[in-house]
Coordinates of C-alpha atoms and ligand atoms in Angstrom, one line a residue:
M1 CA 0.0 0.0 0.0
N2 CA 1.0 3.6 -0.6
I3 CA 0.3 6.5 1.7
L4 CA -0.1 8.9 -1.2
D5 CA -3.0 6.9 -2.6
V6 CA -4.6 6.7 0.8
I7 CA -4.3 10.5 1.3
K8 CA -5.6 11.3 -2.2
K9 CA -8.6 9.0 -1.8
K10 CA -9.7 10.7 1.5
R11 CA -8.8 14.1 0.1
D12 CA -11.2 13.5 -2.8
G13 CA -14.0 12.6 -0.4
N14 CA -14.0 8.8 -0.9
A15 CA -14.4 6.2 1.9
L16 CA -11.2 4.3 2.8
S17 CA -11.3 0.6 3.2
E18 CA -10.6 -1.1 6.6
Q19 CA -7.3 -2.4 5.2
E20 CA -6.2 1.1 4.1
I21 CA -7.0 2.6 7.5
R22 CA -5.3 -0.2 9.4
W23 CA -2.2 -0.1 7.2
A24 CA -1.9 3.8 7.5
I25 CA -2.2 3.8 11.3
D26 CA 0.1 0.8 11.7
A27 CA 2.7 2.4 9.3
Y28 CA 2.5 5.8 11.1
T29 CA 2.9 4.2 14.5
A30 CA 5.9 2.2 13.3
G31 CA 7.5 5.3 11.8
D32 CA 7.2 4.2 8.2
V33 CA 4.8 7.1 7.4
R34 CA 6.2 10.6 8.0
D35 CA 4.5 13.2 10.2
Y36 CA 3.8 15.5 7.2
Q37 CA 2.0 12.6 5.4
A38 CA 0.0 11.7 8.5
A39 CA -0.8 15.4 9.0
A40 CA -2.2 15.6 5.4
L41 CA -4.3 12.5 6.0
L42 CA -5.6 14.0 9.3
M43 CA -6.6 17.2 7.5
A44 CA -8.4 15.2 4.8
V45 CA -10.3 13.4 7.5
F46 CA -11.0 16.7 9.3
I47 CA -12.5 18.1 6.1
N48 CA -14.3 15.0 4.7
G49 CA -15.1 13.1 7.9
L50 CA -15.3 9.3 8.4
D51 CA -18.5 7.2 7.9
D52 CA -19.5 4.8 10.6
R53 CA -17.6 1.9 9.1
E54 CA -14.4 3.9 8.6
L55 CA -14.7 5.3 12.1
W56 CA -14.9 1.9 13.7
A57 CA -11.9 0.7 11.5
W58 CA -9.9 3.9 12.6
T59 CA -10.8 3.3 16.3
S60 CA -10.0 -0.4 16.3
A61 CA -6.7 0.2 14.5
M62 CA -5.7 2.7 17.2
L63 CA -6.9 0.3 19.9
Q64 CA -4.9 -2.6 18.4
S65 CA -1.8 -0.5 18.0
G66 CA -0.9 -1.4 21.6
S67 CA -1.9 -3.8 24.4
T68 CA -5.2 -4.0 26.2
V69 CA -5.7 -4.5 30.0
D70 CA -6.8 -8.0 30.8
L71 CA -9.5 -7.8 33.5
S72 CA -11.2 -11.1 32.5
G73 CA -10.3 -12.7 35.8
L74 CA -12.3 -10.1 37.8
K75 CA -15.6 -11.0 39.3
G76 CA -18.4 -8.4 38.6
P77 CA -18.8 -5.7 36.0
K78 CA -15.9 -3.5 34.9
V79 CA -17.1 0.0 34.1
D80 CA -15.3 3.3 33.6
K81 CA -16.6 6.9 33.2
H82 CA -15.0 9.5 31.0
S83 CA -15.7 13.2 30.9
T84 CA -14.9 15.4 28.0
G85 CA -13.6 18.0 30.5
G86 CA -14.2 21.3 32.0
V87 CA -13.6 23.6 34.9
G88 CA -14.2 22.3 38.5
D89 CA -15.0 18.9 37.1
K90 CA -13.7 16.7 40.0
I91 CA -16.5 14.2 39.6
S92 CA -14.2 11.2 38.9
I93 CA -12.6 11.4 42.3
P94 CA -15.8 10.8 44.4
L95 CA -17.5 8.8 41.7
A96 CA -14.9 6.0 41.2
P97 CA -14.8 4.9 44.9
L98 CA -18.6 5.4 45.1
A99 CA -19.2 3.1 42.2
A100 CA -16.7 0.6 43.6
A101 CA -18.6 0.7 46.9
I102 CA -21.8 -0.6 45.2
G103 CA -20.1 -3.5 43.4
V104 CA -18.7 -2.0 40.2
N105 CA -15.0 -2.6 39.4
V106 CA -13.6 0.7 38.2
P107 CA -10.4 0.6 36.2
M108 CA -10.0 4.3 35.6
I109 CA -7.3 5.7 33.3
S110 CA -7.4 9.5 33.4
G111 CA -5.5 12.5 32.0
R112 CA -3.7 15.7 33.1
G113 CA -5.0 19.2 32.8
L114 CA -4.1 21.2 29.7
G115 CA -5.3 24.7 28.9
H116 CA -8.3 25.8 30.9
T117 CA -9.4 22.3 31.9
G118 CA -8.2 20.5 34.9
G119 CA -7.1 16.8 35.0
T120 CA -7.9 14.1 37.4
L121 CA -4.3 13.0 37.7
D122 CA -3.1 16.4 38.8
K123 CA -5.9 16.6 41.4
L124 CA -5.1 13.2 42.8
E125 CA -1.4 14.1 43.1
S126 CA -2.4 16.8 45.6
I127 CA -2.8 13.9 48.0
P128 CA 0.7 13.4 49.6
G129 CA 2.3 10.3 48.1
F130 CA -0.5 9.3 45.8
D131 CA 1.0 7.4 42.9
T132 CA -0.8 7.7 39.5
R133 CA 1.9 5.8 37.7
L134 CA 1.2 2.2 38.7
S135 CA 2.3 -0.5 36.3
I136 CA -0.5 -2.3 34.5
D137 CA 0.0 -5.3 36.8
A138 CA -0.2 -3.2 39.9
F139 CA -3.3 -1.4 38.4
V140 CA -5.1 -4.7 37.8
R141 CA -4.1 -6.0 41.3
T142 CA -5.5 -2.9 42.9
V143 CA -8.8 -3.1 41.0
R144 CA -9.0 -6.8 42.1
E145 CA -8.3 -6.1 45.7
V146 CA -9.9 -2.7 46.3
G147 CA -12.5 -2.5 43.4
V148 CA -11.0 0.7 42.0
A149 CA -7.7 2.2 40.8
M150 CA -7.0 5.5 39.1
I151 CA -3.9 5.9 37.0
G152 CA -2.5 7.8 34.0
Q153 CA -2.2 6.7 30.4
T154 CA 0.7 4.3 29.8
G155 CA 2.8 4.0 26.7
E156 CA 1.5 0.5 26.1
L157 CA -2.2 1.5 25.6
A158 CA -3.2 2.9 22.2
P159 CA 0.3 4.3 21.3
A160 CA -1.1 5.3 17.8
D161 CA -3.4 7.8 19.6
R162 CA -0.5 9.3 21.6
K163 CA 1.4 10.0 18.4
L164 CA -1.6 11.1 16.4
Y165 CA -3.0 13.3 19.2
A166 CA 0.4 15.2 19.5
L167 CA 0.3 15.7 15.7
R168 CA -3.3 16.9 15.7
D169 CA -2.4 19.4 18.5
V170 CA 0.0 21.2 16.2
T171 CA -1.8 20.9 12.9
A172 CA -5.2 22.4 13.8
T173 CA -7.0 19.0 13.5
V174 CA -8.2 18.5 17.1
E175 CA -11.8 19.7 16.7
S176 CA -13.0 16.9 14.5
I177 CA -15.8 14.8 15.9
P178 CA -14.6 11.5 14.3
L179 CA -11.0 12.1 15.4
I180 CA -12.0 13.1 18.9
C181 CA -14.3 10.0 19.3
A182 CA -11.7 7.6 17.9
S183 CA -9.1 9.0 20.2
I184 CA -11.2 8.8 23.4
M185 CA -12.7 5.4 22.6
S186 CA -9.5 3.7 21.6
K187 CA -8.0 4.5 25.0
K188 CA -11.2 3.6 26.9
L189 CA -11.7 0.3 25.1
A190 CA -8.0 -0.6 25.9
E191 CA -9.0 -0.7 29.6
G192 CA -10.8 -4.0 29.0
I193 CA -14.1 -2.7 30.3
D194 CA -17.6 -4.0 29.6
G195 CA -19.5 -0.8 30.3
L196 CA -18.8 2.9 29.9
V197 CA -20.5 6.1 31.1
L198 CA -19.7 9.3 29.2
D199 CA -20.2 12.7 30.6
V200 CA -20.2 14.9 27.5
K201 CA -20.0 18.6 28.6
T202 CA -21.7 21.3 26.8
G203 CA -21.4 25.1 27.2
S204 CA -18.9 27.9 27.6
G205 CA -16.3 25.8 29.4
A206 CA -16.6 22.7 27.2
F207 CA -15.0 21.4 24.1
M208 CA -18.4 21.6 22.4
K209 CA -20.1 24.9 23.0
T210 CA -23.6 24.1 21.6
L211 CA -26.0 21.4 22.6
N212 CA -26.2 20.3 18.9
D213 CA -22.5 19.6 18.7
S214 CA -22.4 17.9 22.1
R215 CA -25.3 15.7 20.9
K216 CA -23.4 14.7 17.8
L217 CA -20.3 14.0 19.8
A218 CA -22.3 11.9 22.4
R219 CA -24.1 9.9 19.7
T220 CA -20.8 9.1 17.9
L221 CA -19.1 8.0 21.1
V222 CA -22.1 5.8 22.0
G223 CA -22.1 4.3 18.5
I224 CA -18.4 3.3 18.8
G225 CA -19.1 1.7 22.2
K226 CA -21.9 -0.3 20.6
S227 CA -19.7 -1.5 17.8
A228 CA -17.2 -2.7 20.4
G229 CA -19.9 -4.5 22.4
V230 CA -19.4 -2.3 25.4
R231 CA -22.6 -1.0 27.0
T232 CA -22.2 2.7 26.7
V233 CA -24.4 5.6 27.8
A234 CA -23.7 9.3 27.4
L235 CA -25.1 12.1 29.6
I236 CA -24.9 15.6 28.2
T237 CA -24.3 18.0 31.1
N238 CA -23.9 21.7 31.8
M239 CA -20.5 23.4 31.6
N240 CA -21.8 26.9 31.3
Q241 CA -20.1 27.7 34.7
P242 CA -17.5 26.0 36.9
L243 CA -18.9 22.8 38.4
G244 CA -19.4 22.8 42.2
R245 CA -17.9 25.1 44.7
F246 CA -14.1 24.8 44.2
V247 CA -11.7 25.0 41.2
G248 CA -8.1 24.0 41.6
N249 CA -6.3 20.7 42.4
A250 CA -6.2 20.3 46.2
L251 CA -9.4 22.3 46.6
E252 CA -11.2 20.0 44.3
V253 CA -10.0 17.0 46.3
R254 CA -11.4 18.7 49.4
E255 CA -14.8 19.1 47.7
S256 CA -14.6 15.4 46.5
I257 CA -14.2 14.4 50.2
D258 CA -17.1 16.6 51.2
I259 CA -19.2 14.8 48.5
L260 CA -18.1 11.4 49.9
R261 CA -19.2 12.6 53.4
G262 CA -22.6 13.6 52.1
Q263 CA -21.7 17.3 52.6
G264 CA -20.9 18.3 49.0
P265 CA -22.6 21.0 47.0
D266 CA -25.9 20.1 45.4
D267 CA -24.7 20.1 41.7
T268 CA -21.6 17.9 42.2
T269 CA -23.4 15.6 44.6
E270 CA -26.3 15.1 42.2
L271 CA -24.0 14.5 39.2
T272 CA -21.9 12.0 41.2
L273 CA -25.0 10.0 42.3
T274 CA -26.6 10.1 38.8
L275 CA -23.4 8.9 37.1
A276 CA -22.9 6.2 39.7
G277 CA -26.5 5.0 39.0
Y278 CA -25.6 4.8 35.3
M279 CA -22.4 2.9 36.0
A280 CA -24.4 0.3 38.0
Y281 CA -26.9 0.2 35.2
V282 CA -24.5 -0.4 32.3
G283 CA -22.7 -2.9 34.5
G284 CA -25.9 -4.9 34.7
L285 CA -26.2 -4.7 38.5
V286 CA -29.7 -3.0 38.3
D287 CA -32.5 -2.7 35.8
D288 CA -32.4 1.1 35.6
A289 CA -30.2 4.0 36.6
G290 CA -32.7 5.2 39.3
Q291 CA -32.1 1.9 41.2
G292 CA -28.4 2.4 40.8
R293 CA -28.7 5.9 42.2
A294 CA -30.5 4.6 45.2
L295 CA -27.7 2.1 45.9
A296 CA -25.1 5.0 45.5
Q297 CA -27.1 7.2 47.9
A298 CA -27.1 4.5 50.5
A299 CA -23.3 4.0 50.1
L300 CA -22.7 7.7 50.6
A301 CA -25.0 7.8 53.6
D302 CA -23.4 4.9 55.5
G303 CA -19.8 5.8 54.9
R304 CA -18.9 2.9 52.5
A305 CA -18.0 5.3 49.7
L306 CA -15.6 7.3 51.9
E307 CA -14.0 4.1 53.2
K308 CA -13.5 2.9 49.6
F309 CA -11.8 6.2 48.8
R310 CA -9.5 5.7 51.9
Q311 CA -8.6 2.2 50.7
M312 CA -7.8 3.4 47.2
V313 CA -5.6 6.2 48.5
A314 CA -3.7 3.7 50.7
A315 CA -3.3 1.2 47.9
Q316 CA -1.8 3.8 45.7
H317 CA 0.7 4.9 48.4
G318 CA -1.2 8.1 49.3
D319 CA -1.7 9.4 52.8
P320 CA -5.1 7.9 53.8
R321 CA -5.5 10.4 56.6
V322 CA -6.7 12.8 53.8
A323 CA -10.1 11.2 54.0
D324 CA -10.6 12.6 57.5
D325 CA -8.2 15.5 57.5
P326 CA -7.9 17.3 54.1
D327 CA -5.4 19.7 55.7
V328 CA -2.7 17.1 55.0
M329 CA -2.8 18.6 51.5
A330 CA -1.2 21.9 50.6
S331 CA -3.2 25.1 51.0
A332 CA -2.4 28.5 49.6
A333 CA -0.8 31.3 51.7
H334 CA -3.1 34.1 50.4
R335 CA -6.6 34.8 49.4
K336 CA -8.1 37.6 47.3
E337 CA -11.8 38.3 47.0
V338 CA -13.2 39.3 43.6
V339 CA -16.2 41.5 44.2
A340 CA -19.1 42.5 41.9
D341 CA -18.8 46.0 40.4
K342 CA -22.6 46.3 39.9
S343 CA -25.9 44.9 41.1
G344 CA -28.2 42.6 39.2
F345 CA -28.2 38.8 38.4
V346 CA -25.3 36.6 37.2
A347 CA -26.5 36.2 33.6
A348 CA -23.5 34.1 32.3
I349 CA -20.0 33.1 33.2
D350 CA -17.2 32.8 30.7
T351 CA -15.9 29.5 32.1
V352 CA -12.8 29.3 30.0
A353 CA -11.7 32.7 31.4
V354 CA -12.2 31.5 35.0
G355 CA -10.2 28.3 34.2
M356 CA -7.4 30.4 32.5
A357 CA -7.2 32.7 35.5
G358 CA -6.4 29.7 37.6
V359 CA -3.8 28.6 35.1
L360 CA -2.1 32.1 35.2
L361 CA -1.7 31.8 39.0
G362 CA 0.0 28.4 38.6
G363 CA -2.9 26.1 39.2
G364 CA -2.8 24.6 35.7
R365 CA -0.4 24.3 32.7
L366 CA -0.1 25.8 29.3
A367 CA 2.5 23.4 28.1
K368 CA 2.7 19.7 28.9
E369 CA 5.9 20.1 31.0
D370 CA 4.8 23.1 33.1
P371 CA 4.9 22.5 36.9
I372 CA 1.7 23.2 38.8
D373 CA 0.9 24.5 42.3
P374 CA -1.7 22.1 43.8
A375 CA -2.8 24.7 46.4
V376 CA -3.9 27.4 43.8
G377 CA -7.5 27.7 42.9
M378 CA -10.8 29.5 43.8
E379 CA -14.0 29.2 45.7
V380 CA -17.0 30.2 43.6
F381 CA -19.6 32.1 45.6
K382 CA -21.9 33.3 42.8
T383 CA -23.2 31.2 39.9
V384 CA -25.5 31.7 37.0
G385 CA -28.9 33.0 38.1
D386 CA -27.8 34.3 41.5
P387 CA -28.8 37.8 42.5
V388 CA -25.7 40.0 43.3
K389 CA -25.3 43.4 45.0
K390 CA -22.4 45.7 44.1
G391 CA -19.6 44.7 46.5
D392 CA -20.7 41.1 47.0
V393 CA -17.9 38.5 46.7
L394 CA -18.3 36.6 43.4
L395 CA -15.3 34.3 43.9
E396 CA -12.3 34.0 46.2
I397 CA -8.9 33.3 44.8
H398 CA -6.4 31.1 46.7
Y399 CA -2.8 32.0 45.6
N400 CA 0.8 31.8 46.6
D401 CA 2.5 33.9 43.9
D402 CA 1.0 37.4 43.1
K403 CA 2.9 38.0 39.9
R404 CA -0.2 37.7 37.7
L405 CA -2.8 38.3 40.4
E406 CA -4.2 41.5 39.0
E407 CA -4.4 40.0 35.5
A408 CA -6.3 37.0 37.0
V409 CA -8.7 39.3 38.9
G410 CA -9.4 41.2 35.7
M411 CA -10.1 38.0 33.8
I412 CA -12.6 36.8 36.4
L413 CA -14.4 40.2 36.6
G414 CA -14.6 40.1 32.8
A415 CA -15.9 36.5 32.9
Y416 CA -19.0 37.4 35.0
Q417 CA -21.8 39.0 33.1
V418 CA -24.2 40.8 35.4
A419 CA -27.6 41.8 34.0
E420 CA -30.8 43.5 35.3
T421 CA -33.0 40.4 34.8
P422 CA -32.4 36.8 35.8
P423 CA -31.4 34.4 33.0
E424 CA -33.5 31.3 32.1
K425 CA -32.8 28.4 34.5
Q426 CA -30.4 25.9 33.0
P427 CA -30.5 22.1 33.7
L428 CA -27.5 20.3 35.2
I429 CA -28.2 17.3 32.9
Y430 CA -29.6 18.0 29.5
E431 CA -30.0 14.6 27.9
V432 CA -29.1 10.9 28.2
I433 CA -28.1 9.1 25.1
E434 CA -28.1 5.3 25.1
Ligands
LIG1 N1 -9.6 14.0 24.5 C1 -8.9 12.9 23.9 O1 -8.5 12.0 24.5 N2 -8.8 13.0 22.5 C2 -9.3 14.0 21.8 O2 -9.1 14.0 20.6 C3 -9.9 15.1 22.4 C4 -10.0 15.0 23.8

């Protein structure tokens, strides 16, 4: 086969065969196809798309470019959750132990924060000693013994995606629904799961800004799950404002512990319980997600979920005292209140700007190798729809280094839109796609 013929065929709007896709992906992973040729093929896909058959061939070629986790010896369902990302989205941290507490095995492989979005691995690493780099053997052992483990992507799983994603990042080919879906699903399917719950974010802080695009993304992801024989459900959820009360790595772990104690904010608690209900449902433990939610509620109320979190932290070499005393994590030396400059109602929040303000203060990273300060973040006091009076605290910044503080304050003030009339109420969960 010849890469030029494959590029030309896709450039001209024709469908590629399964053999052509598999060959191109294998040859690129092996280094036999050059970056500039793969970039041309990616752009042809970006422009002309992939039909369902091509998309499945592309996803399975990426999946089979590496090894898959063998969880076949585990009793009970193996289910993961994936979020398309946002600001304040700490849900995986309370959700994974909660789902494990009701009988779901949770082999969760997560990512780091980049740009305005946070990453579960960075948050977990705020817990002193917590090791997100377990070997695959230790990962499987921990899931078997505890019911849950949370680690980072390893080089063995879907290596084609690692190479292609890096190339997409520098060739303006990230925002393609088929490429995003193949990328996410090749990594998730490599975990050896039999069920998957997707939290597809929509709104100002999400990858997909409109409900229509989020719906397309969700349907495509669910379609790939179906082709792979993995029971997959997608929830489309609100990312028009930071999720929950805290943004920032250690602060989000604190909120996660509050959720596990039954003392979390309404929105993050509700989303955690609902997603746990769907994990039990796709795992076949219950007949519907409502029954699963009731199981999850009981496990929060009687402390089993918090105990599972404590066990997971200990198994991954973290300090388990964090479950009872979050002060073992770093906290920032200084705080700065950001106050409303006029009265009215919070009409909208530019969530990307809030996330980027946190990044400027050291709470996130702009380049993959940037260090982060786990203590940096913010507490959100006013959210969309809230009445505000001039001088009310909108949000409080937690910081250590004031070099870019004024810039961050300006970004947050600019992010809050205050209007004379209240906005229409927005749902937390828009739709469920099965
Ligand atoms: N996340 C991924 O893993 N891949 C994409 O392409 C986009 C988001």
